[in-house]
Amino acid sequence: MNKQIQVTRSSMPPLEEYIEEIKSIWDSYWLTNMGTKHKQLEVKLSEYLNVPYISLFANGHLALENAIAAFNLEGEVITTPFTFASTTHAIVRNGLKPVFCDINPEDYTIDVDIIESLITENTCAIIPVHVFGNVCKVREIELIAEKYKLKVIYDAAHSFGVSYEGVGIGNYGDASMFSFHATKVFNTIEGGAVTFKDSFLKNKLDYIKNFGITGPETVKYVGGNAKMNEFQASMGLCNLRHIDEEINKRKLIVERYTSNLQGVKGIKLVRPQDGVNSNYSYFPVVFDGYEKTRDQVHKELKEHDIISRKYFYPLTNSFDCYVDKFNQGDTPVARYIGDRVLTLPLYADLDLVDVDRICEIIEG
Ligand SMILES: *Cc1c(COP(=O)(O)O)cnc(C)c1O
């Protein structure tokens, strides 16, 4: 009897290491509101991600919502529907209108050849997604943004530790959001961050995540509460010590999947991108003309107690809450991929024997 294999498993430091890390919290009586652990993690993360500025958040979604809010945007935002609910919701919850751009069929990021045709006088920003850690065409997006004076905020939730042409991925655009959710490559249990170059944004984000309070008797912004606490930051400090090892282990698993499934007729894998240092965050497989459908493979794996995920299906522009507003027919490539994609189990300690077993079930 094989144990159940989840699609992912949270990375955790040795218990003793975490206990050691949180001991000083009992001396300080300081549990949240930008304490010592929070400050340490900000420094360590800005070094690791190689970014000038970072602001930590309670979770990735609030990081994105607040990043959008910080730019005082109005009007339409060009984005993609092949993503987690968070990306689209963050736009809508800021009172902005998402305009859905299709994805390209190679790496499932925004199709840069379509963006300009969607720009109107109301367009204020582009929010592309480095989906599965695949890097968007950042240079082309930068040129379009300059030409039309648009802000660019990347959803880099999947891209912790990814670099492009030697530059940390959080340096592109006006801001990037990272998620440190339990299921992500690097976690702080729940958590997230915004990275950016403009020092003005540092103050603003730090204030708006704490009710907009700028001094003992002054409140300058209509902020909310989105602060990361000291226990989350401690988890981050521990997990960061092991991150390179974690990513290396993921690499071996991805290489094993690739060698097993590459060249199988009707199975499409994402080709490694030029100039990109990957974090091996997901292993998406597209069943296109394969002898079994995506749903069949999903079901067969489940019968063997192996959990895969239809990620991303459904598209965000087909969600019930947006039924009268958007149409997935506007993004045919996203729809095509969403109907055929499956992400296979992937986490640092996944056994290579299990990787082989998963591939045998798929091919069996
Ligand atoms: C995980 C995720 C988020 C949200 O992050 P949380 O930390 O879970 O709030 C946003 N966008 C994408 C693409 C994600 O995968």
Tab-separated table of C-alpha atoms and ligand atoms in Angstrom:
chain	number	residue	atom	x	y	z
A	1	MET	CA	0.000	0.000	0.000
A	2	ASN	CA	1.520	3.282	-1.078
A	3	LYS	CA	0.951	6.416	0.962
A	4	GLN	CA	-1.079	9.223	-0.560
A	5	ILE	CA	0.993	11.666	-2.577
A	6	GLN	CA	-0.203	15.255	-2.470
A	7	VAL	CA	0.427	17.696	-5.291
A	8	THR	CA	2.765	19.532	-2.960
A	9	ARG	CA	4.103	19.394	0.585
A	10	SER	CA	5.182	22.351	2.680
A	11	SER	CA	8.877	22.797	3.313
A	12	MET	CA	9.589	22.867	7.037
A	13	PRO	CA	12.816	23.392	8.952
A	14	PRO	CA	13.821	20.942	11.706
A	15	LEU	CA	11.524	21.609	14.696
A	16	GLU	CA	14.514	22.379	16.948
A	17	GLU	CA	15.657	25.067	14.546
A	18	TYR	CA	12.290	26.809	14.656
A	19	ILE	CA	12.105	26.570	18.457
A	20	GLU	CA	15.567	28.112	18.705
A	21	GLU	CA	14.493	30.889	16.338
A	22	ILE	CA	11.345	31.846	18.245
A	23	LYS	CA	12.901	31.710	21.763
A	24	SER	CA	13.866	35.373	21.746
A	25	ILE	CA	10.227	36.323	21.099
A	26	TRP	CA	9.538	35.169	24.680
A	27	ASP	CA	12.162	37.603	25.944
A	28	SER	CA	10.942	40.562	23.908
A	29	TYR	CA	7.168	40.118	24.278
A	30	TRP	CA	7.045	41.546	20.723
A	31	LEU	CA	4.728	39.432	18.561
A	32	THR	CA	4.009	41.576	15.530
A	33	ASN	CA	4.232	45.162	14.166
A	34	MET	CA	7.612	45.033	12.467
A	35	GLY	CA	9.670	43.422	15.234
A	36	THR	CA	13.210	42.049	15.178
A	37	LYS	CA	12.393	38.926	13.155
A	38	HIS	CA	10.486	40.968	10.597
A	39	LYS	CA	13.408	43.365	10.202
A	40	GLN	CA	15.914	40.513	9.876
A	41	LEU	CA	13.811	38.756	7.268
A	42	GLU	CA	13.444	41.929	5.193
A	43	VAL	CA	17.216	42.343	5.062
A	44	LYS	CA	17.859	38.687	4.273
A	45	LEU	CA	15.177	38.544	1.581
A	46	SER	CA	16.271	41.720	-0.160
A	47	GLU	CA	19.745	40.135	-0.333
A	48	TYR	CA	18.496	36.770	-1.537
A	49	LEU	CA	16.115	38.208	-4.121
A	50	ASN	CA	18.692	40.844	-5.046
A	51	VAL	CA	16.225	43.721	-4.903
A	52	PRO	CA	16.675	47.304	-3.616
A	53	TYR	CA	13.448	47.394	-1.572
A	54	ILE	CA	11.008	44.921	-0.094
A	55	SER	CA	7.927	45.198	2.091
A	56	LEU	CA	6.632	42.084	3.854
A	57	PHE	CA	2.937	41.193	4.113
A	58	ALA	CA	0.610	38.800	5.937
A	59	ASN	CA	0.072	36.944	2.657
A	60	GLY	CA	0.693	37.258	-1.056
A	61	HIS	CA	-2.818	38.347	-1.923
A	62	LEU	CA	-2.754	41.324	0.431
A	63	ALA	CA	0.708	42.162	-0.866
A	64	LEU	CA	-0.741	42.396	-4.392
A	65	GLU	CA	-3.871	44.285	-3.320
A	66	ASN	CA	-1.770	46.827	-1.436
A	67	ALA	CA	0.800	47.155	-4.219
A	68	ILE	CA	-1.998	48.013	-6.644
A	69	ALA	CA	-3.534	50.433	-4.118
A	70	ALA	CA	-0.188	52.197	-3.617
A	71	PHE	CA	-0.168	53.426	-7.225
A	72	ASN	CA	-3.606	55.168	-6.988
A	73	LEU	CA	-4.745	53.620	-10.256
A	74	GLU	CA	-8.044	54.203	-12.033
A	75	GLY	CA	-9.578	52.489	-15.046
A	76	GLU	CA	-8.542	49.319	-16.865
A	77	VAL	CA	-5.788	46.836	-16.115
A	78	ILE	CA	-4.507	44.378	-18.698
A	79	THR	CA	-3.928	40.929	-17.195
A	80	THR	CA	-4.323	37.210	-17.930
A	81	PRO	CA	-6.991	34.723	-16.789
A	82	PHE	CA	-4.620	31.730	-16.607
A	83	THR	CA	-3.730	32.339	-12.966
A	84	PHE	CA	-4.871	31.895	-9.405
A	85	ALA	CA	-8.085	33.683	-8.317
A	86	SER	CA	-5.972	36.194	-6.390
A	87	THR	CA	-4.619	38.091	-9.414
A	88	THR	CA	-8.019	38.998	-10.857
A	89	HIS	CA	-9.680	39.543	-7.465
A	90	ALA	CA	-6.907	41.953	-6.406
A	91	ILE	CA	-7.639	44.104	-9.463
A	92	VAL	CA	-11.421	44.042	-8.976
A	93	ARG	CA	-11.197	44.674	-5.214
A	94	ASN	CA	-9.240	47.849	-6.013
A	95	GLY	CA	-12.180	49.126	-8.061
A	96	LEU	CA	-10.343	48.515	-11.339
A	97	LYS	CA	-11.536	46.708	-14.442
A	98	PRO	CA	-9.539	43.695	-15.612
A	99	VAL	CA	-9.117	43.456	-19.381
A	100	PHE	CA	-8.077	39.923	-20.242
A	101	CYS	CA	-5.214	39.342	-22.597
A	102	ASP	CA	-4.551	35.864	-23.961
A	103	ILE	CA	-1.460	33.832	-23.045
A	104	ASN	CA	1.165	32.470	-25.400
A	105	PRO	CA	1.106	28.698	-25.980
A	106	GLU	CA	4.831	28.207	-25.194
A	107	ASP	CA	5.149	29.248	-21.559
A	108	TYR	CA	1.573	30.380	-20.732
A	109	THR	CA	2.584	33.934	-19.810
A	110	ILE	CA	0.891	37.021	-21.292
A	111	ASP	CA	1.005	37.161	-25.120
A	112	VAL	CA	2.930	40.404	-25.653
A	113	ASP	CA	1.816	40.623	-29.295
A	114	ILE	CA	-1.795	41.162	-28.175
A	115	ILE	CA	-1.286	43.699	-25.363
A	116	GLU	CA	-1.245	46.838	-27.522
A	117	SER	CA	-4.554	45.982	-29.209
A	118	LEU	CA	-6.216	45.998	-25.750
A	119	ILE	CA	-4.902	49.396	-24.656
A	120	THR	CA	-7.505	52.175	-24.502
A	121	GLU	CA	-7.417	55.700	-23.051
A	122	ASN	CA	-8.599	54.135	-19.779
A	123	THR	CA	-5.731	51.658	-19.455
A	124	CYS	CA	-3.588	52.425	-16.416
A	125	ALA	CA	-1.529	49.287	-15.801
A	126	ILE	CA	-0.463	45.805	-16.862
A	127	ILE	CA	-0.476	43.006	-14.288
A	128	PRO	CA	1.210	40.015	-15.907
A	129	VAL	CA	1.853	36.701	-14.149
A	130	HIS	CA	5.146	34.775	-14.153
A	131	VAL	CA	2.992	31.673	-14.177
A	132	PHE	CA	4.646	28.430	-12.919
A	133	GLY	CA	7.781	30.544	-12.447
A	134	ASN	CA	8.023	31.039	-16.229
A	135	VAL	CA	9.357	34.514	-16.870
A	136	CYS	CA	7.125	36.895	-18.872
A	137	LYS	CA	8.630	38.722	-21.843
A	138	VAL	CA	9.760	41.484	-19.484
A	139	ARG	CA	11.659	43.558	-22.099
A	140	GLU	CA	8.713	43.758	-24.508
A	141	ILE	CA	6.344	44.583	-21.635
A	142	GLU	CA	8.697	47.335	-20.482
A	143	LEU	CA	8.713	48.926	-23.954
A	144	ILE	CA	4.908	48.893	-24.189
A	145	ALA	CA	4.595	50.336	-20.670
A	146	GLU	CA	6.999	53.163	-21.491
A	147	LYS	CA	5.237	53.961	-24.743
A	148	TYR	CA	1.787	54.238	-23.142
A	149	LYS	CA	2.898	55.378	-19.656
A	150	LEU	CA	1.477	52.338	-17.890
A	151	LYS	CA	2.457	50.884	-14.532
A	152	VAL	CA	3.597	47.258	-14.508
A	153	ILE	CA	3.007	45.133	-11.433
A	154	TYR	CA	4.085	41.512	-11.737
A	155	ASP	CA	2.345	38.652	-9.995
A	156	ALA	CA	5.566	36.813	-9.153
A	157	ALA	CA	3.859	34.517	-6.619
A	158	HIS	CA	5.449	31.464	-8.308
A	159	SER	CA	8.848	32.998	-8.889
A	160	PHE	CA	10.759	33.060	-5.614
A	161	GLY	CA	14.476	32.905	-6.397
A	162	VAL	CA	14.024	33.040	-10.176
A	163	SER	CA	16.445	35.268	-12.071
A	164	TYR	CA	16.506	36.429	-15.684
A	165	GLU	CA	19.814	37.292	-17.373
A	166	GLY	CA	21.392	37.312	-13.937
A	167	VAL	CA	18.912	39.832	-12.499
A	168	GLY	CA	16.503	38.902	-9.691
A	169	ILE	CA	12.976	38.645	-11.100
A	170	GLY	CA	11.680	41.148	-8.529
A	171	ASN	CA	13.579	43.961	-10.244
A	172	TYR	CA	11.330	44.113	-13.305
A	173	GLY	CA	8.364	46.445	-13.658
A	174	ASP	CA	7.281	48.998	-11.059
A	175	ALA	CA	6.636	46.314	-8.440
A	176	SER	CA	6.467	42.528	-8.046
A	177	MET	CA	4.443	40.443	-5.612
A	178	PHE	CA	5.809	37.225	-4.099
A	179	SER	CA	3.742	34.703	-2.165
A	180	PHE	CA	5.211	32.859	0.821
A	181	HIS	CA	2.166	30.649	1.255
A	182	ALA	CA	2.717	27.183	2.755
A	183	THR	CA	2.475	25.584	-0.692
A	184	LYS	CA	5.016	27.823	-2.389
A	185	VAL	CA	8.745	27.155	-2.963
A	186	PHE	CA	9.615	29.399	0.000
A	187	ASN	CA	7.094	29.786	2.806
A	188	THR	CA	6.503	31.815	5.955
A	189	ILE	CA	3.410	29.651	6.706
A	190	GLU	CA	1.255	32.426	5.220
A	191	GLY	CA	3.068	35.456	3.903
A	192	GLY	CA	4.104	37.554	0.983
A	193	ALA	CA	6.092	40.553	-0.142
A	194	VAL	CA	6.241	43.375	-2.639
A	195	THR	CA	9.600	44.270	-4.201
A	196	PHE	CA	10.315	47.530	-6.050
A	197	LYS	CA	12.945	50.129	-6.932
A	198	ASP	CA	11.271	53.396	-5.875
A	199	SER	CA	12.165	54.346	-2.276
A	200	PHE	CA	8.949	56.374	-1.951
A	201	LEU	CA	6.976	53.152	-2.238
A	202	LYS	CA	8.804	51.673	0.743
A	203	ASN	CA	7.302	54.178	3.150
A	204	LYS	CA	3.911	54.060	1.536
A	205	LEU	CA	3.583	50.266	1.556
A	206	ASP	CA	4.901	50.027	5.099
A	207	TYR	CA	2.252	52.532	6.187
A	208	ILE	CA	-0.754	51.220	4.277
A	209	LYS	CA	-0.256	47.689	5.590
A	210	ASN	CA	-0.605	49.193	9.097
A	211	PHE	CA	-3.822	51.229	8.783
A	212	GLY	CA	-2.028	54.132	7.099
A	213	ILE	CA	-0.664	55.216	10.473
A	214	THR	CA	2.391	57.405	9.879
A	215	GLY	CA	2.996	58.684	13.422
A	216	PRO	CA	1.627	58.551	16.958
A	217	GLU	CA	-1.043	61.096	16.081
A	218	THR	CA	-1.105	61.043	12.263
A	219	VAL	CA	-2.865	58.790	9.764
A	220	LYS	CA	-1.931	59.736	6.235
A	221	TYR	CA	-3.406	56.851	4.186
A	222	VAL	CA	-6.604	54.809	4.132
A	223	GLY	CA	-4.744	51.618	4.973
A	224	GLY	CA	-5.751	48.217	6.278
A	225	ASN	CA	-4.035	45.542	8.317
A	226	ALA	CA	-1.742	43.285	6.300
A	227	LYS	CA	1.305	42.907	8.529
A	228	MET	CA	3.481	39.818	8.764
A	229	ASN	CA	3.909	38.680	12.383
A	230	GLU	CA	7.059	37.536	14.192
A	231	PHE	CA	6.221	33.816	14.009
A	232	GLN	CA	5.773	33.989	10.263
A	233	ALA	CA	9.026	35.922	9.919
A	234	SER	CA	10.812	33.335	12.101
A	235	MET	CA	9.595	30.535	9.830
A	236	GLY	CA	10.950	32.527	6.906
A	237	LEU	CA	14.350	32.983	8.546
A	238	CYS	CA	14.582	29.209	9.069
A	239	ASN	CA	13.312	28.180	5.635
A	240	LEU	CA	15.633	30.644	3.931
A	241	ARG	CA	18.655	28.764	5.347
A	242	HIS	CA	17.541	25.675	3.411
A	243	ILE	CA	16.168	27.232	0.252
A	244	ASP	CA	19.057	26.487	-2.122
A	245	GLU	CA	19.033	22.837	-1.106
A	246	GLU	CA	15.243	22.719	-1.580
A	247	ILE	CA	15.463	24.175	-5.081
A	248	ASN	CA	18.268	21.763	-5.996
A	249	LYS	CA	16.147	18.811	-4.910
A	250	ARG	CA	13.226	20.125	-6.951
A	251	LYS	CA	15.523	20.382	-9.952
A	252	LEU	CA	16.320	16.649	-9.771
A	253	ILE	CA	12.625	15.798	-9.651
A	254	VAL	CA	11.822	18.025	-12.617
A	255	GLU	CA	14.692	16.464	-14.561
A	256	ARG	CA	13.357	12.974	-13.788
A	257	TYR	CA	9.817	13.882	-14.905
A	258	THR	CA	11.245	15.473	-18.027
A	259	SER	CA	13.365	12.490	-19.013
A	260	ASN	CA	10.383	10.168	-18.440
A	261	LEU	CA	7.788	12.201	-20.319
A	262	GLN	CA	9.757	14.114	-22.931
A	263	GLY	CA	8.977	13.023	-26.473
A	264	VAL	CA	5.817	11.114	-25.540
A	265	LYS	CA	3.316	11.782	-28.323
A	266	GLY	CA	0.553	14.141	-27.199
A	267	ILE	CA	2.311	15.218	-23.994
A	268	LYS	CA	3.598	18.768	-24.010
A	269	LEU	CA	6.112	20.085	-21.465
A	270	VAL	CA	7.323	23.656	-21.038
A	271	ARG	CA	10.766	24.064	-22.564
A	272	PRO	CA	13.386	25.651	-20.256
A	273	GLN	CA	13.558	29.397	-21.007
A	274	ASP	CA	16.766	31.027	-22.270
A	275	GLY	CA	18.552	33.145	-19.686
A	276	VAL	CA	16.298	32.006	-16.856
A	277	ASN	CA	17.495	30.496	-13.616
A	278	SER	CA	14.453	28.437	-12.629
A	279	ASN	CA	13.085	27.625	-9.170
A	280	TYR	CA	11.339	24.452	-10.392
A	281	SER	CA	8.132	25.480	-8.675
A	282	TYR	CA	5.626	23.482	-10.738
A	283	PHE	CA	5.570	20.695	-13.295
A	284	PRO	CA	2.715	21.450	-15.696
A	285	VAL	CA	1.893	18.884	-18.370
A	286	VAL	CA	-0.461	19.598	-21.277
A	287	PHE	CA	-2.310	16.628	-22.781
A	288	ASP	CA	-2.934	17.623	-26.369
A	289	GLY	CA	-3.735	14.748	-28.668
A	290	TYR	CA	-2.613	12.181	-26.083
A	291	GLU	CA	-4.351	8.786	-25.937
A	292	LYS	CA	-5.962	9.857	-22.629
A	293	THR	CA	-7.587	13.166	-21.784
A	294	ARG	CA	-6.347	15.387	-18.958
A	295	ASP	CA	-9.400	14.481	-16.882
A	296	GLN	CA	-8.761	10.750	-17.402
A	297	VAL	CA	-5.150	11.078	-16.222
A	298	HIS	CA	-6.264	13.169	-13.233
A	299	LYS	CA	-8.778	10.460	-12.293
A	300	GLU	CA	-6.398	7.525	-12.796
A	301	LEU	CA	-3.745	9.168	-10.626
A	302	LYS	CA	-6.363	9.767	-7.949
A	303	GLU	CA	-7.328	6.085	-8.031
A	304	HIS	CA	-3.696	5.429	-7.103
A	305	ASP	CA	-3.899	7.984	-4.263
A	306	ILE	CA	-1.846	10.504	-6.214
A	307	ILE	CA	-3.190	14.041	-6.254
A	308	SER	CA	-2.536	16.190	-9.315
A	309	ARG	CA	-4.117	19.584	-9.929
A	310	LYS	CA	-5.961	21.152	-12.836
A	311	TYR	CA	-3.928	24.295	-12.481
A	312	PHE	CA	-5.191	26.693	-13.826
A	313	TYR	CA	-8.709	25.522	-14.481
A	314	PRO	CA	-11.227	27.101	-14.522
A	315	LEU	CA	-9.866	30.375	-15.922
A	316	THR	CA	-10.543	33.405	-13.729
A	317	ASN	CA	-12.641	35.007	-16.510
A	318	SER	CA	-15.081	32.101	-16.253
A	319	PHE	CA	-15.587	32.217	-12.454
A	320	ASP	CA	-19.203	32.284	-11.218
A	321	CYS	CA	-18.635	35.667	-9.575
A	322	TYR	CA	-17.717	37.179	-12.946
A	323	VAL	CA	-20.336	35.398	-15.040
A	324	ASP	CA	-21.967	38.540	-16.449
A	325	LYS	CA	-18.744	40.498	-16.815
A	326	PHE	CA	-16.139	38.464	-18.643
A	327	ASN	CA	-15.963	35.763	-21.275
A	328	GLN	CA	-13.345	33.040	-21.536
A	329	GLY	CA	-14.021	32.967	-25.264
A	330	ASP	CA	-11.945	36.171	-25.449
A	331	THR	CA	-8.828	34.225	-24.475
A	332	PRO	CA	-8.904	31.063	-26.625
A	333	VAL	CA	-5.325	29.951	-25.970
A	334	ALA	CA	-5.800	30.235	-22.200
A	335	ARG	CA	-8.997	28.258	-22.537
A	336	TYR	CA	-7.312	25.585	-24.651
A	337	ILE	CA	-4.436	25.176	-22.190
A	338	GLY	CA	-6.736	25.382	-19.142
A	339	ASP	CA	-8.781	22.478	-20.513
A	340	ARG	CA	-5.708	20.271	-21.003
A	341	VAL	CA	-3.223	21.140	-18.282
A	342	LEU	CA	-2.351	19.152	-15.188
A	343	THR	CA	0.348	19.967	-12.644
A	344	LEU	CA	1.997	16.849	-11.274
A	345	PRO	CA	3.132	16.343	-7.660
A	346	LEU	CA	6.315	18.266	-6.941
A	347	TYR	CA	8.091	19.022	-3.685
A	348	ALA	CA	11.662	18.780	-2.474
A	349	ASP	CA	11.321	15.424	-0.718
A	350	LEU	CA	9.244	13.677	-3.359
A	351	ASP	CA	10.875	10.302	-3.976
A	352	LEU	CA	12.234	9.662	-7.489
A	353	VAL	CA	10.687	6.187	-7.276
A	354	ASP	CA	7.316	7.886	-6.906
A	355	VAL	CA	8.077	10.154	-9.863
A	356	ASP	CA	8.664	7.036	-11.972
A	357	ARG	CA	5.465	5.458	-10.647
A	358	ILE	CA	3.456	8.591	-11.523
A	359	CYS	CA	4.852	8.556	-15.057
A	360	GLU	CA	4.080	4.845	-15.426
A	361	ILE	CA	0.444	5.447	-14.454
A	362	ILE	CA	0.222	8.310	-16.959
A	363	GLU	CA	1.740	6.170	-19.721
A	364	GLY	CA	0.106	2.905	-18.662
B	1	LIG	C1	-0.455	31.778	-4.306
B	1	LIG	C2	-0.797	32.801	-5.333
B	1	LIG	C3	-1.249	34.094	-5.002
B	1	LIG	C4	-1.694	34.482	-3.620
B	1	LIG	O1	-0.773	34.288	-2.635
B	1	LIG	P1	-1.219	33.929	-1.134
B	1	LIG	O2	0.071	34.040	-0.392
B	1	LIG	O3	-1.789	32.557	-1.146
B	1	LIG	O4	-2.198	34.960	-0.694
B	1	LIG	C5	-1.402	35.010	-6.019
B	1	LIG	N1	-1.146	34.708	-7.308
B	1	LIG	C6	-0.736	33.487	-7.670
B	1	LIG	C7	-0.460	33.210	-9.115
B	1	LIG	C8	-0.583	32.481	-6.710
B	1	LIG	O5	-0.237	31.238	-7.087
